mmCIF file of C-alpha atoms in Angstrom:
data_model
loop_
_atom_site.group_PDB
_atom_site.id
_atom_site.type_symbol
_atom_site.label_atom_id
_atom_site.label_comp_id
_atom_site.label_asym_id
_atom_site.label_seq_id
_atom_site.Cartn_x
_atom_site.Cartn_y
_atom_site.Cartn_z
ATOM 1 C CA MET A 5 53.886 -9.511 18.382
ATOM 2 C CA ARG A 6 55.139 -12.987 18.943
ATOM 3 C CA SER A 7 52.213 -15.186 20.196
ATOM 4 C CA ASP A 8 54.379 -17.349 22.303
ATOM 5 C CA ILE A 9 55.264 -13.824 24.495
ATOM 6 C CA LEU A 10 54.127 -13.952 28.111
ATOM 7 C CA SER A 11 51.565 -11.503 28.958
ATOM 8 C CA PHE A 12 52.982 -9.098 31.919
ATOM 9 C CA SER A 13 50.181 -10.653 34.133
ATOM 10 C CA ALA A 14 51.740 -13.705 33.363
ATOM 11 C CA VAL A 15 54.912 -13.193 33.876
ATOM 12 C CA VAL A 16 54.009 -12.015 37.369
ATOM 13 C CA ALA A 17 51.627 -14.557 38.272
ATOM 14 C CA ALA A 18 54.666 -17.069 37.398
ATOM 15 C CA SER A 19 57.335 -14.712 39.568
ATOM 16 C CA LEU A 20 54.635 -15.806 42.276
ATOM 17 C CA VAL A 21 53.677 -18.942 42.472
ATOM 18 C CA ALA A 22 55.280 -19.967 45.758
ATOM 19 C CA SER A 23 52.543 -17.546 47.432
ATOM 20 C CA SER A 24 49.687 -19.452 48.163
ATOM 21 C CA ASP A 25 45.889 -19.433 47.749
ATOM 22 C CA LEU A 26 46.350 -16.793 45.066
ATOM 23 C CA VAL A 27 42.928 -14.590 44.745
ATOM 24 C CA SER A 28 41.971 -12.672 41.409
ATOM 25 C CA ALA A 29 42.553 -9.028 41.830
ATOM 26 C CA SER A 30 39.544 -6.893 40.329
ATOM 27 C CA SER A 31 39.488 -2.943 39.577
ATOM 28 C CA ASN A 32 38.124 -2.090 43.020
ATOM 29 C CA ILE A 33 40.028 -4.980 45.348
ATOM 30 C CA GLU A 34 39.108 -3.904 49.614
ATOM 31 C CA LEU A 35 42.083 -4.369 51.562
ATOM 32 C CA GLU A 36 42.668 -4.512 55.039
ATOM 33 C CA ASN A 37 45.112 -1.785 56.884
ATOM 34 C CA GLU A 38 48.005 -3.288 57.958
ATOM 35 C CA GLY A 39 50.572 -2.795 60.666
ATOM 36 C CA ILE A 40 53.594 -0.254 59.278
ATOM 37 C CA VAL A 41 57.510 -0.201 59.041
ATOM 38 C CA ASN A 42 60.218 2.392 58.963
ATOM 39 C CA VAL A 43 62.649 1.532 56.335
ATOM 40 C CA GLY A 44 64.569 5.191 55.356
ATOM 41 C CA SER A 45 66.710 5.994 58.852
ATOM 42 C CA LEU A 46 68.134 8.912 56.966
ATOM 43 C CA ARG A 47 65.820 11.122 57.730
ATOM 44 C CA LYS A 48 64.759 10.763 61.734
ATOM 45 C CA LEU A 49 63.558 12.991 63.965
ATOM 46 C CA LYS A 50 62.524 14.196 67.364
ATOM 47 C CA LYS A 51 58.878 13.699 67.418
ATOM 48 C CA GLY A 52 56.221 14.859 70.143
ATOM 49 C CA LYS A 53 55.471 18.250 71.620
ATOM 50 C CA LYS A 54 58.644 20.400 69.534
ATOM 51 C CA GLY A 55 57.345 18.933 66.277
ATOM 52 C CA GLU A 56 53.733 20.142 67.205
ATOM 53 C CA GLU A 57 54.986 23.325 67.676
ATOM 54 C CA GLY A 58 57.352 23.606 65.142
ATOM 55 C CA GLY A 59 54.451 22.666 62.677
ATOM 56 C CA LYS A 60 52.415 25.497 64.028
ATOM 57 C CA LYS A 61 54.522 28.051 63.074
ATOM 58 C CA ILE A 62 55.046 26.859 59.413
ATOM 59 C CA ALA A 63 51.559 27.166 59.339
ATOM 60 C CA LYS A 64 51.343 30.597 60.042
ATOM 61 C CA LYS A 65 54.517 31.553 58.198
ATOM 62 C CA ALA A 66 52.782 30.103 55.225
ATOM 63 C CA LYS A 67 49.644 32.009 56.119
ATOM 64 C CA LYS A 68 51.914 34.987 56.110
ATOM 65 C CA ALA A 69 53.537 34.701 52.877
ATOM 66 C CA LYS A 70 52.839 37.334 50.347
ATOM 67 C CA LYS A 71 51.065 36.362 47.346
ATOM 68 C CA GLY A 72 53.102 37.668 43.542
ATOM 69 C CA THR A 73 56.479 37.404 45.251
ATOM 70 C CA THR A 74 59.803 35.772 44.938
ATOM 71 C CA SER A 75 61.061 33.756 48.122
ATOM 72 C CA ASP A 76 64.186 32.277 48.820
ATOM 73 C CA SER A 77 62.896 29.567 50.676
ATOM 74 C CA MET A 78 59.717 28.194 52.811
ATOM 75 C CA ALA A 79 59.970 25.843 55.735
ATOM 76 C CA PHE A 80 58.308 22.866 56.044
ATOM 77 C CA SER A 81 58.027 19.789 58.528
ATOM 78 C CA THR A 82 59.623 16.574 57.326
ATOM 79 C CA VAL A 83 58.224 15.446 60.736
ATOM 80 C CA GLY A 84 57.437 11.118 59.990
ATOM 81 C CA PRO A 85 54.876 8.767 61.852
ATOM 82 C CA PRO A 86 56.241 6.413 64.316
ATOM 83 C CA ASP A 87 58.204 3.472 63.629
ATOM 84 C CA GLY A 88 56.198 0.398 62.363
ATOM 85 C CA GLU A 89 56.287 -2.694 59.818
ATOM 86 C CA ASN A 90 56.378 -1.854 56.325
ATOM 87 C CA VAL A 91 54.198 -4.455 54.777
ATOM 88 C CA CYS A 92 55.858 -3.307 51.637
ATOM 89 C CA HIS A 93 59.027 -3.817 51.952
ATOM 90 C CA GLU A 94 60.445 -5.338 48.662
ATOM 91 C CA LYS A 95 57.471 -6.579 47.184
ATOM 92 C CA LYS A 96 58.908 -4.969 43.510
ATOM 93 C CA VAL A 97 57.906 -7.707 41.260
ATOM 94 C CA GLU A 98 61.218 -8.111 38.769
ATOM 95 C CA ILE A 99 60.531 -8.143 35.422
ATOM 96 C CA ALA A 100 63.684 -7.584 33.139
ATOM 97 C CA ASN A 101 64.124 -5.274 30.288
ATOM 98 C CA VAL A 102 63.829 -7.195 26.820
ATOM 99 C CA GLN A 103 65.144 -6.311 23.228
ATOM 100 C CA CYS A 104 62.816 -4.270 21.927
ATOM 101 C CA VAL A 105 62.297 -6.273 18.409
ATOM 102 C CA ILE A 106 63.740 -9.264 16.656
ATOM 103 C CA ASP A 107 63.627 -9.801 12.796
ATOM 104 C CA GLN A 108 61.136 -7.117 12.463
ATOM 105 C CA VAL A 109 58.964 -8.729 15.056
ATOM 106 C CA ASN A 110 58.229 -6.651 18.694
ATOM 107 C CA GLN A 111 59.415 -8.610 21.597
ATOM 108 C CA THR A 112 57.327 -7.106 23.778
ATOM 109 C CA GLY A 113 54.042 -4.678 24.547
ATOM 110 C CA GLU A 114 53.655 -1.405 24.125
ATOM 111 C CA GLN A 115 55.841 1.351 25.442
ATOM 112 C CA SER A 116 56.287 4.932 27.174
ATOM 113 C CA GLY A 117 56.860 7.691 26.955
ATOM 114 C CA THR A 118 55.327 8.604 23.581
ATOM 115 C CA ASN A 119 53.597 11.443 21.826
ATOM 116 C CA VAL A 120 50.333 12.482 22.897
ATOM 117 C CA THR A 121 49.738 15.377 20.579
ATOM 118 C CA GLU A 122 45.843 15.206 20.033
ATOM 119 C CA GLY A 123 45.196 12.914 17.401
ATOM 120 C CA TYR A 124 48.115 10.907 16.984
ATOM 121 C CA LYS A 125 48.217 7.100 17.683
ATOM 122 C CA GLY A 126 51.089 4.560 17.788
ATOM 123 C CA ASN A 127 51.465 2.104 15.157
ATOM 124 C CA GLN A 128 51.740 -1.166 17.517
ATOM 125 C CA ALA A 129 48.018 -2.862 17.653
ATOM 126 C CA THR A 130 47.306 -3.800 21.025
ATOM 127 C CA THR A 131 44.091 -5.207 22.362
ATOM 128 C CA ALA A 132 44.758 -3.586 25.964
ATOM 129 C CA VAL A 133 41.934 -0.864 27.148
ATOM 130 C CA PRO A 134 43.161 2.298 28.972
ATOM 131 C CA ILE A 135 41.482 3.648 31.745
ATOM 132 C CA THR A 136 39.779 6.380 30.727
ATOM 133 C CA VAL A 137 38.278 7.814 34.044
ATOM 134 C CA PRO A 138 40.136 9.169 37.437
ATOM 135 C CA TYR A 139 41.556 6.229 38.908
ATOM 136 C CA TYR A 140 40.655 7.044 42.179
ATOM 137 C CA GLN A 141 36.846 5.781 40.676
ATOM 138 C CA LYS A 142 38.413 2.269 39.835
ATOM 139 C CA GLY A 143 40.274 1.795 43.042
ATOM 140 C CA LEU A 144 43.299 3.214 42.239
ATOM 141 C CA CYS A 145 45.333 5.211 44.585
ATOM 142 C CA PRO A 146 48.899 7.059 44.290
ATOM 143 C CA VAL A 147 51.711 5.003 45.710
ATOM 144 C CA ASN A 148 54.933 7.334 44.743
ATOM 145 C CA VAL A 149 55.564 10.495 43.070
ATOM 146 C CA HIS A 150 58.763 10.950 41.053
ATOM 147 C CA TRP A 151 59.910 13.319 38.270
ATOM 148 C CA HIS A 152 61.991 13.394 35.263
ATOM 149 C CA LEU A 153 64.509 16.524 33.926
ATOM 150 C CA GLY A 154 62.376 17.606 30.852
ATOM 151 C CA THR A 155 59.669 15.484 29.312
ATOM 152 C CA GLU A 156 59.287 11.745 28.357
ATOM 153 C CA HIS A 157 56.540 11.938 26.123
ATOM 154 C CA LEU A 158 56.167 14.544 23.187
ATOM 155 C CA SER A 159 52.910 17.324 22.969
ATOM 156 C CA ALA A 160 53.133 19.334 19.664
ATOM 157 C CA GLY A 161 53.457 23.634 20.581
ATOM 158 C CA GLU A 162 53.197 22.358 24.706
ATOM 159 C CA TYR A 163 56.670 20.410 25.013
ATOM 160 C CA ASP A 164 58.558 19.460 22.191
ATOM 161 C CA GLU A 165 62.256 20.277 20.365
ATOM 162 C CA THR A 166 61.621 23.874 20.135
ATOM 163 C CA GLY A 167 61.173 23.860 24.417
ATOM 164 C CA THR A 168 63.221 26.322 26.220
ATOM 165 C CA GLY A 169 65.069 26.823 29.675
ATOM 166 C CA PRO A 170 66.995 28.878 31.685
ATOM 167 C CA THR A 171 70.723 27.227 29.386
ATOM 168 C CA GLU A 172 71.444 25.647 26.458
ATOM 169 C CA ILE A 173 70.791 22.343 25.740
ATOM 170 C CA ALA A 174 74.606 20.719 25.698
ATOM 171 C CA HIS A 175 74.684 22.987 28.887
ATOM 172 C CA ARG A 176 72.533 21.287 30.865
ATOM 173 C CA ARG A 177 72.983 18.168 29.668
ATOM 174 C CA LYS A 178 76.274 18.785 30.998
ATOM 175 C CA LEU A 179 75.113 19.935 34.350
ATOM 176 C CA ALA A 180 72.705 17.075 34.936
ATOM 177 C CA GLY A 181 75.764 15.026 34.879
ATOM 178 C CA LYS A 182 74.013 11.018 34.190
ATOM 179 C CA ALA A 183 70.512 12.968 33.784
ATOM 180 C CA ARG A 184 69.216 12.538 30.374
ATOM 181 C CA GLN A 185 67.008 15.734 29.330
ATOM 182 C CA GLY A 186 64.172 15.596 27.714
ATOM 183 C CA PHE A 187 61.663 17.902 25.734
ATOM 184 C CA GLN A 188 61.212 21.697 27.829
ATOM 185 C CA CYS A 189 57.918 23.318 27.844
ATOM 186 C CA ASN A 190 57.782 26.813 26.014
ATOM 187 C CA LEU A 191 56.505 28.888 29.053
ATOM 188 C CA TYR A 192 60.785 30.202 29.664
ATOM 189 C CA ASP A 193 61.092 33.784 29.227
ATOM 190 C CA ASP A 194 64.604 35.427 30.591
ATOM 191 C CA SER A 195 63.434 38.387 30.501
ATOM 192 C CA GLU A 196 60.836 37.514 33.372
ATOM 193 C CA ASP A 197 62.403 37.644 37.144
ATOM 194 C CA MET A 198 60.137 34.228 37.791
ATOM 195 C CA PHE A 199 62.043 32.352 35.512
ATOM 196 C CA THR A 200 65.195 33.173 36.484
ATOM 197 C CA SER A 201 65.678 34.588 40.525
ATOM 198 C CA HIS A 202 66.911 32.339 42.850
ATOM 199 C CA TYR A 203 65.237 29.833 45.019
ATOM 200 C CA ASP A 204 66.983 27.969 47.921
ATOM 201 C CA TRP A 205 65.659 24.588 47.869
ATOM 202 C CA LYS A 206 65.971 22.857 51.319
ATOM 203 C CA TYR A 207 64.096 19.689 50.597
ATOM 204 C CA CYS A 208 64.524 18.951 46.748
ATOM 205 C CA THR A 209 67.955 18.614 45.123
ATOM 206 C CA ASP A 210 69.362 19.302 41.809
ATOM 207 C CA MET A 211 66.506 21.568 40.806
ATOM 208 C CA GLU A 212 66.631 24.833 38.893
ATOM 209 C CA VAL A 213 64.255 27.686 38.225
ATOM 210 C CA GLY A 214 62.995 27.770 35.108
ATOM 211 C CA GLN A 215 62.844 24.389 34.015
ATOM 212 C CA THR A 216 60.824 21.804 33.212
ATOM 213 C CA TYR A 217 59.825 18.693 34.618
ATOM 214 C CA GLU A 218 57.694 16.061 33.988
ATOM 215 C CA VAL A 219 56.111 14.684 37.169
ATOM 216 C CA HIS A 220 54.773 10.587 37.586
ATOM 217 C CA TRP A 221 52.369 9.316 39.510
ATOM 218 C CA PRO A 222 52.083 5.797 39.769
ATOM 219 C CA HIS A 223 48.699 4.263 40.756
ATOM 220 C CA SER A 224 47.436 0.805 41.871
ATOM 221 C CA THR A 225 44.850 -1.024 43.340
ATOM 222 C CA ILE A 226 46.888 -3.238 45.434
ATOM 223 C CA GLY A 227 49.012 -1.039 47.162
ATOM 224 C CA ALA A 228 48.340 0.027 50.945
ATOM 225 C CA CYS A 229 45.757 2.430 50.063
ATOM 226 C CA GLY A 230 44.712 4.410 52.670
ATOM 227 C CA THR A 231 47.603 3.764 55.158
ATOM 228 C CA VAL A 232 50.494 4.858 55.669
ATOM 229 C CA ASN A 233 52.193 2.516 54.079
ATOM 230 C CA GLN A 234 50.528 3.988 51.153
ATOM 231 C CA PHE A 235 53.890 6.092 49.584
ATOM 232 C CA GLN A 236 56.970 3.509 48.735
ATOM 233 C CA SER A 237 59.962 4.094 47.020
ATOM 234 C CA PRO A 238 61.376 2.764 44.772
ATOM 235 C CA PHE A 239 57.400 2.841 43.496
ATOM 236 C CA TYR A 240 57.923 -0.463 41.952
ATOM 237 C CA ASP A 241 56.951 -1.533 46.111
ATOM 238 C CA GLY A 242 54.172 0.209 46.372
ATOM 239 C CA VAL A 243 52.664 -0.695 43.149
ATOM 240 C CA PHE A 244 53.088 -4.462 43.942
ATOM 241 C CA CYS A 245 52.679 -4.287 47.602
ATOM 242 C CA TYR A 246 49.846 -6.618 47.883
ATOM 243 C CA SER A 247 51.118 -8.620 44.781
ATOM 244 C CA GLU A 248 49.464 -11.759 46.535
ATOM 245 C CA LEU A 249 46.278 -10.637 45.405
ATOM 246 C CA LEU A 250 47.390 -11.068 41.606
ATOM 247 C CA THR A 251 46.768 -14.006 39.151
ATOM 248 C CA ALA A 252 47.540 -14.592 35.138
ATOM 249 C CA ASP A 253 43.867 -13.392 34.258
ATOM 250 C CA THR A 254 44.590 -9.905 35.988
ATOM 251 C CA VAL A 255 44.204 -7.504 33.694
ATOM 252 C CA ILE A 256 47.297 -5.419 34.988
ATOM 253 C CA ASN A 257 46.038 -2.527 32.799
ATOM 254 C CA GLU A 258 42.969 -2.474 34.852
ATOM 255 C CA ASN A 259 44.933 -2.144 37.931
ATOM 256 C CA VAL A 260 47.983 0.138 37.011
ATOM 257 C CA GLY A 261 47.978 3.011 36.113
ATOM 258 C CA VAL A 262 50.554 6.565 36.061
ATOM 259 C CA GLN A 263 49.375 9.963 35.971
ATOM 260 C CA ALA A 264 52.446 12.855 34.197
ATOM 261 C CA GLN A 265 51.755 16.452 34.464
ATOM 262 C CA ILE A 266 53.966 18.156 33.139
ATOM 263 C CA PHE A 267 55.820 21.820 34.809
ATOM 264 C CA THR A 268 57.995 25.081 34.109
ATOM 265 C CA ILE A 269 59.230 26.181 37.709
ATOM 266 C CA VAL A 270 58.507 29.536 38.477
ATOM 267 C CA ASN A 271 59.792 31.729 41.906
ATOM 268 C CA ASP A 272 56.239 33.296 42.290
ATOM 269 C CA GLU A 273 53.919 32.744 45.268
ATOM 270 C CA ASP A 274 51.012 32.964 43.282
ATOM 271 C CA TYR A 275 51.666 29.282 41.409
ATOM 272 C CA TYR A 276 52.144 27.921 44.787
ATOM 273 C CA TYR A 277 49.737 24.306 45.195
ATOM 274 C CA PRO A 278 50.056 22.817 48.672
ATOM 275 C CA ASP A 279 49.740 18.846 47.857
ATOM 276 C CA LEU A 280 51.348 18.159 44.956
ATOM 277 C CA MET A 281 52.874 14.700 46.104
ATOM 278 C CA ARG A 282 49.314 13.174 45.940
ATOM 279 C CA GLY A 283 48.319 13.361 42.523
ATOM 280 C CA MET A 284 48.089 15.157 39.190
ATOM 281 C CA ILE A 285 46.365 18.846 39.608
ATOM 282 C CA VAL A 286 43.067 19.415 38.679
ATOM 283 C CA ASP A 287 41.990 23.172 38.463
ATOM 284 C CA GLY A 288 40.776 24.829 35.295
ATOM 285 C CA ASP A 289 42.977 24.186 32.496
ATOM 286 C CA PHE A 290 45.356 21.436 35.056
ATOM 287 C CA GLY A 291 44.248 18.494 33.891
ATOM 288 C CA ALA A 292 41.580 19.162 31.146
ATOM 289 C CA ASP A 293 43.213 17.878 28.393
ATOM 290 C CA VAL A 294 44.173 14.712 29.180
ATOM 291 C CA ALA A 295 45.616 11.554 27.011
ATOM 292 C CA LYS A 296 44.671 8.228 27.916
ATOM 293 C CA TYR A 297 46.760 5.327 26.588
ATOM 294 C CA THR A 298 48.133 2.371 27.558
ATOM 295 C CA GLY A 299 52.406 1.895 27.582
ATOM 296 C CA SER A 300 55.197 0.836 29.920
ATOM 297 C CA THR A 301 57.673 1.855 32.784
ATOM 298 C CA THR A 302 59.887 4.196 31.821
ATOM 299 C CA GLY A 303 63.573 5.462 32.512
ATOM 300 C CA THR A 304 67.029 5.624 30.853
ATOM 301 C CA SER A 305 67.543 1.867 31.241
ATOM 302 C CA ARG A 306 64.973 1.469 28.647
ATOM 303 C CA ASP A 307 65.336 3.481 24.798
ATOM 304 C CA ASN A 308 63.994 2.292 21.481
ATOM 305 C CA ASP A 309 66.195 -1.079 21.089
ATOM 306 C CA VAL A 310 66.131 -2.045 24.927
ATOM 307 C CA CYS A 311 62.050 -2.464 26.207
ATOM 308 C CA SER A 312 60.785 -2.773 29.683
ATOM 309 C CA GLY A 313 58.674 -5.344 30.375
ATOM 310 C CA TYR A 314 56.452 -3.604 32.073
ATOM 311 C CA SER A 315 53.503 -3.380 29.717
ATOM 312 C CA PRO A 316 50.608 -2.996 29.436
ATOM 313 C CA ILE A 317 49.917 -0.452 32.269
ATOM 314 C CA THR A 318 47.416 2.545 31.462
ATOM 315 C CA TRP A 319 48.579 6.283 31.351
ATOM 316 C CA GLN A 320 46.803 9.595 31.647
ATOM 317 C CA VAL A 321 48.953 12.994 30.294
ATOM 318 C CA ASP A 322 48.035 16.459 30.831
ATOM 319 C CA ARG A 323 48.933 17.498 27.073
ATOM 320 C CA LYS A 324 49.557 20.496 28.661
ATOM 321 C CA CYS A 325 52.726 22.792 29.950
ATOM 322 C CA HIS A 326 51.986 24.550 33.639
ATOM 323 C CA MET A 327 53.579 26.669 35.803
ATOM 324 C CA VAL A 328 54.239 26.012 39.646
ATOM 325 C CA SER A 329 56.240 27.440 42.269
ATOM 326 C CA ALA A 330 59.822 26.284 43.648
ATOM 327 C CA SER A 331 58.021 26.235 46.541
ATOM 328 C CA THR A 332 55.291 23.552 45.208
ATOM 329 C CA PHE A 333 57.923 21.056 44.669
ATOM 330 C CA ASP A 334 60.282 22.088 48.048
ATOM 331 C CA LYS A 335 56.865 21.029 49.738
ATOM 332 C CA MET A 336 56.086 18.227 47.775
ATOM 333 C CA CYS A 337 59.287 16.739 48.614
ATOM 334 C CA ALA A 338 59.103 17.814 52.430
ATOM 335 C CA ASP A 339 55.506 15.443 52.396
ATOM 336 C CA MET A 340 57.929 12.762 50.934
ATOM 337 C CA LEU A 341 60.348 13.099 53.288
ATOM 338 C CA SER A 342 58.312 12.824 56.464
ATOM 339 C CA GLN A 343 56.659 9.367 54.613
ATOM 340 C CA ARG A 344 57.328 6.376 56.765
ATOM 341 C CA ASP A 345 59.322 4.844 53.864
ATOM 342 C CA ASP A 346 62.216 6.384 52.677
ATOM 343 C CA MET A 347 61.657 8.442 50.088
ATOM 344 C CA SER A 348 65.176 10.490 49.959
ATOM 345 C CA GLY A 349 66.088 8.481 46.187
ATOM 346 C CA ASP A 350 63.201 10.169 44.552
ATOM 347 C CA VAL A 351 63.395 14.052 45.546
ATOM 348 C CA TYR A 352 66.117 14.919 42.472
ATOM 349 C CA PRO A 353 64.826 14.743 38.656
ATOM 350 C CA HIS A 354 65.543 11.238 37.156
ATOM 351 C CA GLY A 355 66.736 11.011 33.403
ATOM 352 C CA SER A 356 64.139 11.114 30.614
ATOM 353 C CA ARG A 357 64.125 7.795 28.213
ATOM 354 C CA ALA A 358 63.836 8.678 24.703
ATOM 355 C CA LEU A 359 60.620 9.503 22.448
ATOM 356 C CA VAL A 360 59.174 6.101 22.114
ATOM 357 C CA ALA A 361 58.974 5.705 18.256
ATOM 358 C CA ASP A 362 55.812 4.808 16.617
ATOM 359 C CA HIS A 363 56.367 1.162 15.734
ATOM 360 C CA LEU A 364 56.465 0.764 19.720
ATOM 361 C CA ALA A 365 53.404 3.181 20.505
ATOM 362 C CA ALA A 366 49.807 1.957 21.528
ATOM 363 C CA ASP A 367 47.211 2.433 18.519
ATOM 364 C CA ASN A 368 44.342 3.292 21.331
ATOM 365 C CA HIS A 369 45.551 6.998 22.443
ATOM 366 C CA SER A 370 42.399 8.897 23.412
ATOM 367 C CA ARG A 371 41.039 11.555 25.078
#
């Protein structure tokens, strides 16, 4: 990389030059609870006694749900908290995409998503060190959840070019419109009803039983952790909520990280998990084999020619594919719609970035 390229930290600090009394961020920043705001108005619902009674009915219905059976849908509450100030509104720090390579020289930091097969290492030398313990141990909290159609990462034998889904790849991409399809898991079996039976989605949109999705949970030490403003859309608002705490000396990859976990959706309540919004599932083989490395933000505005300037940040990626019920995702979407900030822009699958080339992937992948 060119020696004169500004670090991610320096760019962030430069964008905040108008702010006074900047304080160094650490991996365990303590933040005071602030007031709160509702930016979204698309999901306003009546609260109070009616909402409380509805919640009790939903709880009773959930308890009565039969295990091992398919369902048309389950009902969940989308009632949010009272209005208040959103201290994270429009806190995104703008960093433009850049041309990845000029004259055979990388122009930015390491990129994501990469090959995360055990033993893989990229070719881009980096001095950044990923967080290797659970994020909460370093003071990071989840500030958003969103997912991609197919996977942006690749794990050989788990989610790769041999994966299958409910429709042929060309037809899938046509159905997906502008959303680019990533890799798929190897779990789909069209002879089993749970991969093919209809589910009546009530809260998520453009979703498909049998399909593979890569879920991302951006985390930050400078989010509104522990408050009703914690979850934000776009995720950059949550990540940079207290950006005035950053300086050019801040080690960003120690303060910003993303969890990623890959799921095939089934219509079977034996695979129901009730709290997917708040982070990676850690249960048995869920979250047991996790790759850690430093990379960047993703999405289809980047590829191997145009790179993200948000680098380096930590990634922790589950190498295995897992099955969860459609109701798990629908419950997550209902939870998202019950946040104070309007998260309706994240309740559908986003397109997947093309797999990062070796020369743009960090050489620090570890288990």
